Short mmCIF file of C-alpha atoms (C1' of nucleotides) in Angstrom, two decimals:
data_model
loop_
_atom_site.label_atom_id
_atom_site.label_comp_id
_atom_site.label_asym_id
_atom_site.label_seq_id
_atom_site.Cartn_x
_atom_site.Cartn_y
_atom_site.Cartn_z
CA UNK A 23 11.85 255.15 129.33
CA UNK A 24 11.32 257.36 132.32
CA UNK A 25 14.34 258.36 134.38
CA UNK A 26 15.16 262.02 135.02
CA UNK A 27 16.60 262.59 131.57
CA UNK A 28 13.30 261.53 129.96
CA UNK A 29 11.28 264.01 131.96
CA UNK A 30 13.62 266.93 131.35
CA UNK A 31 13.68 266.17 127.67
CA UNK A 32 9.91 265.87 127.67
CA UNK A 33 9.51 269.26 129.34
CA UNK A 34 11.70 270.81 126.66
CA UNK A 35 10.02 269.02 123.76
CA UNK A 36 6.47 269.72 124.92
CA UNK A 37 7.16 273.44 125.15
CA UNK A 38 8.96 273.54 121.85
CA UNK A 39 6.26 271.54 120.08
CA UNK A 40 3.15 273.13 121.55
CA UNK A 41 4.56 276.65 121.78
CA UNK A 42 2.13 279.37 122.70
CA UNK A 43 -0.80 278.49 120.49
CA UNK A 44 -4.10 277.49 122.13
CA UNK A 45 -4.10 273.77 122.88
CA UNK A 46 -6.94 271.33 122.41
CA UNK A 47 -7.00 269.22 125.54
CA UNK A 48 -9.03 266.03 125.84
CA UNK A 49 -9.13 262.75 127.72
CA UNK A 50 -10.10 259.97 125.30
CA UNK A 51 -9.99 257.54 128.22
CA UNK A 52 -12.30 259.81 130.19
CA UNK A 53 -10.47 259.50 133.45
CA UNK A 54 -9.34 263.13 133.59
CA UNK A 55 -12.20 264.51 131.52
CA UNK A 56 -12.91 267.31 133.93
CA UNK A 57 -9.34 268.56 134.07
CA UNK A 58 -9.08 268.30 130.29
CA UNK A 59 -12.20 270.41 129.85
CA UNK A 60 -10.76 273.05 132.16
CA UNK A 61 -7.55 273.29 130.17
CA UNK A 62 -9.07 272.97 126.70
CA UNK A 63 -8.34 276.01 124.55
CA UNK A 64 -5.74 277.43 126.90
CA UNK A 65 -2.16 278.23 126.04
CA UNK A 66 0.68 276.41 127.66
CA UNK A 67 2.84 278.92 129.50
CA UNK A 68 5.73 276.88 130.83
CA UNK A 69 6.88 273.32 131.38
CA UNK A 70 9.13 272.26 134.18
CA UNK A 71 10.88 269.04 135.17
CA UNK A 72 12.01 268.26 138.69
CA UNK A 73 13.50 264.82 139.12
CA UNK A 74 10.91 262.53 137.57
CA UNK A 75 8.07 265.00 138.10
CA UNK A 76 6.67 267.03 135.23
CA UNK A 77 4.75 270.27 135.74
CA UNK A 78 2.86 272.08 132.99
CA UNK A 79 1.78 275.64 133.71
CA UNK A 80 -1.25 277.04 131.84
CA UNK A 81 -2.23 280.62 131.11
CA UNK A 82 -5.23 280.48 133.41
CA UNK A 83 -2.92 279.62 136.31
CA UNK A 84 -3.76 275.92 136.30
CA UNK A 85 -0.95 273.52 137.00
CA UNK A 86 -0.83 270.01 135.58
CA UNK A 87 1.26 267.42 137.37
CA UNK A 88 2.39 264.31 135.49
CA UNK A 89 4.45 261.40 136.78
CA UNK A 90 5.04 258.67 134.22
CA UNK A 91 5.84 255.97 136.75
CA UNK A 92 7.18 252.73 135.36
CA UNK A 93 5.13 252.39 132.20
CA UNK A 94 3.85 255.86 131.40
CA UNK A 95 4.58 257.40 128.01
CA UNK A 96 4.00 260.79 126.41
CA UNK A 97 4.19 260.30 122.67
CA UNK A 98 4.14 262.91 119.93
CA UNK A 99 2.74 262.48 116.47
CA UNK A 100 1.79 264.87 113.66
CA UNK A 101 -1.75 266.29 113.69
CA UNK A 102 -4.33 264.78 113.64
CA UNK A 103 -2.59 261.97 115.53
CA UNK A 104 -3.70 258.36 115.87
CA UNK A 105 -7.34 257.46 116.40
CA UNK A 106 -8.19 258.10 120.07
CA UNK A 107 -7.90 254.92 122.13
CA UNK A 108 -9.24 254.36 125.60
CA UNK A 109 -5.73 254.00 126.98
CA UNK A 110 -5.00 257.65 126.21
CA UNK A 111 -5.44 259.40 129.52
CA UNK A 112 -4.68 262.84 128.14
CA UNK A 113 -4.27 264.30 124.67
CA UNK A 114 -2.69 267.68 123.98
CA UNK A 115 -3.16 268.93 120.44
CA UNK A 116 -1.34 271.99 119.14
CA UNK A 117 -1.06 273.41 115.64
CA UNK A 118 1.39 270.78 114.44
CA UNK A 119 1.66 267.99 116.96
CA UNK A 120 -0.50 265.77 119.12
CA UNK A 121 0.89 264.44 122.42
CA UNK A 122 -0.75 261.33 123.86
CA UNK A 123 -0.21 260.39 127.48
CA UNK A 124 -0.73 256.73 128.42
CA UNK A 125 -0.21 254.81 131.63
CA UNK A 126 1.00 257.61 133.91
CA UNK A 127 1.25 257.09 137.64
CA UNK A 128 -0.12 260.60 138.16
CA UNK A 129 -1.95 263.02 135.89
CA UNK A 130 -3.80 265.69 137.82
CA UNK A 131 -4.34 269.37 138.33
CA UNK A 132 -2.67 270.57 141.50
CA UNK A 133 -2.34 273.78 143.47
CA UNK A 134 0.83 275.79 143.97
CA UNK A 135 0.92 274.52 147.55
CA UNK A 136 0.74 270.92 146.35
CA UNK A 137 3.56 271.56 143.93
CA UNK A 138 5.66 272.93 146.76
CA UNK A 139 4.88 269.84 148.83
CA UNK A 140 6.04 267.60 146.00
CA UNK A 141 9.27 269.46 145.31
CA UNK A 142 10.01 269.83 149.01
CA UNK A 143 10.23 266.03 149.22
CA UNK A 144 12.78 265.86 146.42
CA UNK A 145 16.54 265.89 146.76
CA UNK A 146 19.07 267.52 144.46
CA UNK A 147 18.23 267.22 140.78
CA UNK A 148 21.45 266.91 138.75
CA UNK A 149 19.66 268.45 135.74
CA UNK A 150 18.35 271.57 137.44
CA UNK A 151 20.15 274.88 137.64
CA UNK A 152 21.30 275.10 141.25
CA UNK A 153 20.96 271.73 142.97
CA UNK A 154 21.90 271.64 146.65
CA UNK A 155 24.82 269.25 146.28
CA UNK A 156 26.21 269.85 149.76
CA UNK A 157 22.94 268.76 151.35
CA UNK A 158 22.72 265.70 149.09
CA UNK A 159 26.30 264.77 149.96
CA UNK A 160 25.70 265.05 153.69
CA UNK A 161 22.54 262.98 153.62
CA UNK A 162 23.95 260.43 151.20
CA UNK A 163 27.01 259.74 153.32
CA UNK A 164 25.10 259.67 156.60
CA UNK A 165 23.16 256.46 156.00
CA UNK A 166 24.14 252.83 156.47
CA UNK A 167 21.76 251.78 153.71
CA UNK A 168 23.30 250.15 150.65
CA UNK A 169 24.63 252.68 148.19
CA UNK A 170 22.40 251.15 145.48
CA UNK A 171 19.35 251.89 147.63
CA UNK A 172 20.41 255.45 148.34
CA UNK A 173 20.94 256.19 144.65
CA UNK A 174 17.27 255.38 144.03
CA UNK A 175 16.09 257.56 146.92
CA UNK A 176 14.48 260.54 145.20
CA UNK A 177 14.58 262.49 148.46
CA UNK A 178 18.38 262.57 148.25
CA UNK A 179 19.08 262.70 144.51
CA UNK A 180 16.09 263.22 142.23
CA UNK A 181 16.12 261.67 138.78
CA UNK A 182 18.23 258.53 138.99
CA UNK A 183 16.39 255.31 138.11
CA UNK A 184 17.27 251.65 137.89
CA UNK A 185 19.41 251.89 134.75
CA UNK A 186 21.48 254.88 135.79
CA UNK A 187 21.98 253.47 139.27
CA UNK A 188 23.54 250.27 137.92
CA UNK A 189 25.66 252.12 135.38
CA UNK A 190 26.83 254.80 137.83
CA UNK A 191 27.96 252.17 140.31
CA UNK A 192 29.77 250.31 137.57
CA UNK A 193 31.57 253.42 136.39
CA UNK A 194 32.54 254.20 139.97
CA UNK A 195 33.73 250.63 140.53
CA UNK A 196 31.50 250.34 143.59
CA UNK A 197 29.62 247.20 144.66
CA UNK A 198 25.85 247.83 145.08
CA UNK A 199 25.77 246.45 148.62
CA UNK A 200 28.39 248.79 150.07
CA UNK A 201 26.86 250.94 152.81
CA UNK A 202 26.75 254.58 151.70
CA UNK A 203 28.37 255.63 154.96
CA UNK A 204 31.56 253.83 153.98
CA UNK A 205 32.09 256.08 150.96
CA UNK A 206 34.24 259.20 151.09
CA UNK A 207 33.23 262.71 150.13
CA UNK A 208 35.47 262.35 147.10
CA UNK A 209 33.59 259.16 146.15
CA UNK A 210 30.31 261.01 146.35
CA UNK A 211 31.56 264.04 144.45
CA UNK A 212 32.93 261.88 141.66
CA UNK A 213 29.64 260.00 141.38
CA UNK A 214 27.66 263.24 141.46
CA UNK A 215 29.75 264.75 138.66
CA UNK A 216 29.32 261.57 136.66
CA UNK A 217 25.56 261.69 137.24
CA UNK A 218 25.37 265.24 135.91
CA UNK A 219 27.35 264.28 132.82
CA UNK A 220 25.40 261.12 132.07
CA UNK A 221 21.96 262.61 132.62
CA UNK A 222 22.81 265.57 130.38
CA UNK A 223 23.99 263.16 127.73
CA UNK A 224 20.75 261.25 128.19
CA UNK A 225 18.70 264.40 127.60
CA UNK A 226 20.72 265.24 124.51
CA UNK A 227 20.29 261.82 122.94
CA UNK A 228 16.90 260.88 124.33
CA UNK A 229 18.47 257.63 125.47
CA UNK A 230 20.60 256.32 128.29
CA UNK A 231 24.19 256.09 127.13
CA UNK A 232 26.89 255.41 129.69
CA UNK A 233 29.71 253.90 127.68
CA UNK A 234 32.61 256.10 126.64
CA UNK A 235 32.86 256.84 122.91
CA UNK A 236 36.56 255.91 122.85
CA UNK A 237 35.79 252.58 124.43
CA UNK A 238 33.09 251.83 121.91
CA UNK A 239 34.53 253.46 118.86
CA UNK A 240 31.28 255.04 117.71
CA UNK A 241 29.54 258.33 118.24
CA UNK A 242 26.61 257.96 120.66
CA UNK A 243 23.94 258.63 118.05
CA UNK A 244 25.15 255.78 115.90
CA UNK A 245 25.62 253.36 118.73
CA UNK A 246 23.90 250.00 118.66
CA UNK A 247 21.69 249.57 121.73
CA UNK A 248 23.99 246.83 122.94
CA UNK A 249 26.93 249.22 123.02
CA UNK A 250 25.29 251.86 125.17
CA UNK A 251 25.49 250.20 128.60
CA UNK A 252 28.11 248.38 130.64
CA UNK A 253 26.02 246.15 132.89
CA UNK A 254 22.28 246.84 132.94
CA UNK A 255 20.40 243.77 131.75
CA UNK A 256 23.47 242.47 130.06
CA UNK A 257 24.72 238.92 129.99
CA UNK A 258 28.40 239.89 130.17
CA UNK A 259 30.26 242.94 131.36
CA UNK A 260 30.86 245.23 128.42
CA UNK A 261 34.35 246.02 129.74
CA UNK A 262 35.77 242.71 130.91
CA UNK A 263 33.33 240.02 129.76
CA UNK A 264 32.65 238.61 133.22
CA UNK A 265 29.13 237.23 133.76
CA UNK A 266 26.88 239.98 135.08
CA UNK A 267 25.42 239.41 138.55
CA UNK A 268 22.19 240.71 140.05
CA UNK A 269 21.76 242.10 143.54
CA UNK A 270 18.24 242.88 144.67
CA UNK A 271 18.46 246.26 146.37
CA UNK A 272 15.48 248.38 147.36
CA UNK A 273 13.19 245.79 145.80
CA UNK A 274 14.70 246.08 142.33
CA UNK A 275 17.31 244.22 140.37
CA UNK A 276 20.67 245.92 140.39
CA UNK A 277 22.93 244.54 137.68
CA UNK A 278 26.65 244.67 138.38
CA UNK A 279 29.98 243.19 137.38
CA UNK A 280 31.41 241.12 140.23
CA UNK A 281 34.86 241.58 138.76
CA UNK A 282 34.86 245.34 138.15
CA UNK A 283 32.85 246.14 141.28
CA UNK A 284 34.36 244.58 144.39
CA UNK A 285 33.02 244.98 147.87
"C1'" DC B 1 -3.27 233.96 123.37
"C1'" DG B 2 -2.23 234.17 128.16
"C1'" DA B 3 1.83 235.19 131.10
"C1'" DT B 4 5.61 237.95 132.00
"C1'" DT B 5 8.12 241.94 132.35
"C1'" DA B 6 9.50 246.93 132.62
"C1'" DT B 7 14.00 252.89 132.98
"C1'" DG B 8 8.40 253.92 139.45
"C1'" DA B 9 6.56 254.82 143.75
"C1'" DT B 10 2.98 254.61 147.38
"C1'" DT B 11 0.38 252.18 150.69
"C1'" DA B 12 -0.61 248.55 153.77
"C1'" DA B 13 1.01 244.86 156.70
"C1'" DT C 30 8.37 242.95 152.11
"C1'" DA C 31 4.02 242.57 149.41
"C1'" DA C 32 0.29 244.28 147.00
"C1'" DT C 33 -1.14 247.65 144.07
"C1'" DC C 34 -1.68 250.89 140.02
"C1'" DC C 35 -1.29 251.54 134.86
"C1'" DT C 36 0.16 249.95 129.49
"C1'" DA C 37 2.35 247.48 125.84
"C1'" DA C 38 6.00 244.78 124.03
"C1'" DT C 39 7.76 240.33 124.24
"C1'" DC C 40 7.90 235.50 125.37
"C1'" DG C 41 6.41 230.84 125.87
"C1'" DC C 42 2.99 227.25 124.79
#
DNA sequence: CGATTATGATTAA
DNA sequence: TAATCCTAATCGC
C-alpha cells in the first residue's frame, strides 16, 4: 500500500487514534525491544509524514522513524488486538486501538540531526504545506534520465511510487521513456498539479484512485477496484482498450498505453 | 506446499 | 544491474 498518500494518511490516523493517552509500546518480534521499552508508557506528541517517511514524536523527546518499504504495514485493530505474532516488529496500544507494524524497511529511534539528514535528501512533497516546487521543477527538467525514472526519484519529488508514476504519465499522455529534459515547464507544472490532486484524493480515500468520476460514472468510494486505474497492472487501457505495455524503468515495471502515450 | 510477487530503497559490484 | 532486506497474499503443481 505504501506510496506517499499511505504515509500521510497513517500519520493522521495514528495521531487521531492514539491521541494523547499514554501508549503501551512493545516489540512482539523482539527486534526493537530496547526502543519499545524506552517509549513504553509515553504519550505520543505528534506524527509527521514526509514523502514516504513517517516520524513519531514522543513526550520524552524521542523520535521514531518508520519507513514501510515495499511490504511494510501498520494495521489498526480494536483493543486488545490480535494475539502477538513474531512478525510484529512494533505494537502501539492506546485506550481504544492497537497498531501493529510488520515488515517495515526501517523502524528505529533517531536523533533530530538524523531526521534533518533524512528530510534534507528529500525533494518536494506534494502533500506537505509549502513544497519547493520551483526547485523540483528545475531539477526535474535538467536531467536526461527517462521521465518515468525521475518521477520515482524521491530526491526530486517525494511520495510518488510505482502506481502513481504510471498513472500520472498516462494522464499526462507522456511515454515513460521520454527524457525529462525534453519536457516543458508547462508539462512539469501540469503533472505537479495533477500529482497534488491525486495524492490528496488518495489520502482521502485511503486508496489510489486516478480515474475521473465522470469517466467511470461512480463516486470514488463506490468504485470497483478495476475502475480506479487507467493502466497500472491492467490488461487493457481503461480509456481506449489498447493492450497495456510494460517498460522497465529504474528497475521497475512501468505500465503504459502505447496508444495514449506516444513518444 | 513451495514459488512468486508486491504501491521501496540501499548497498555492493 | 544485482543482491539484499522484510511479510503475506496469491498462484501453480
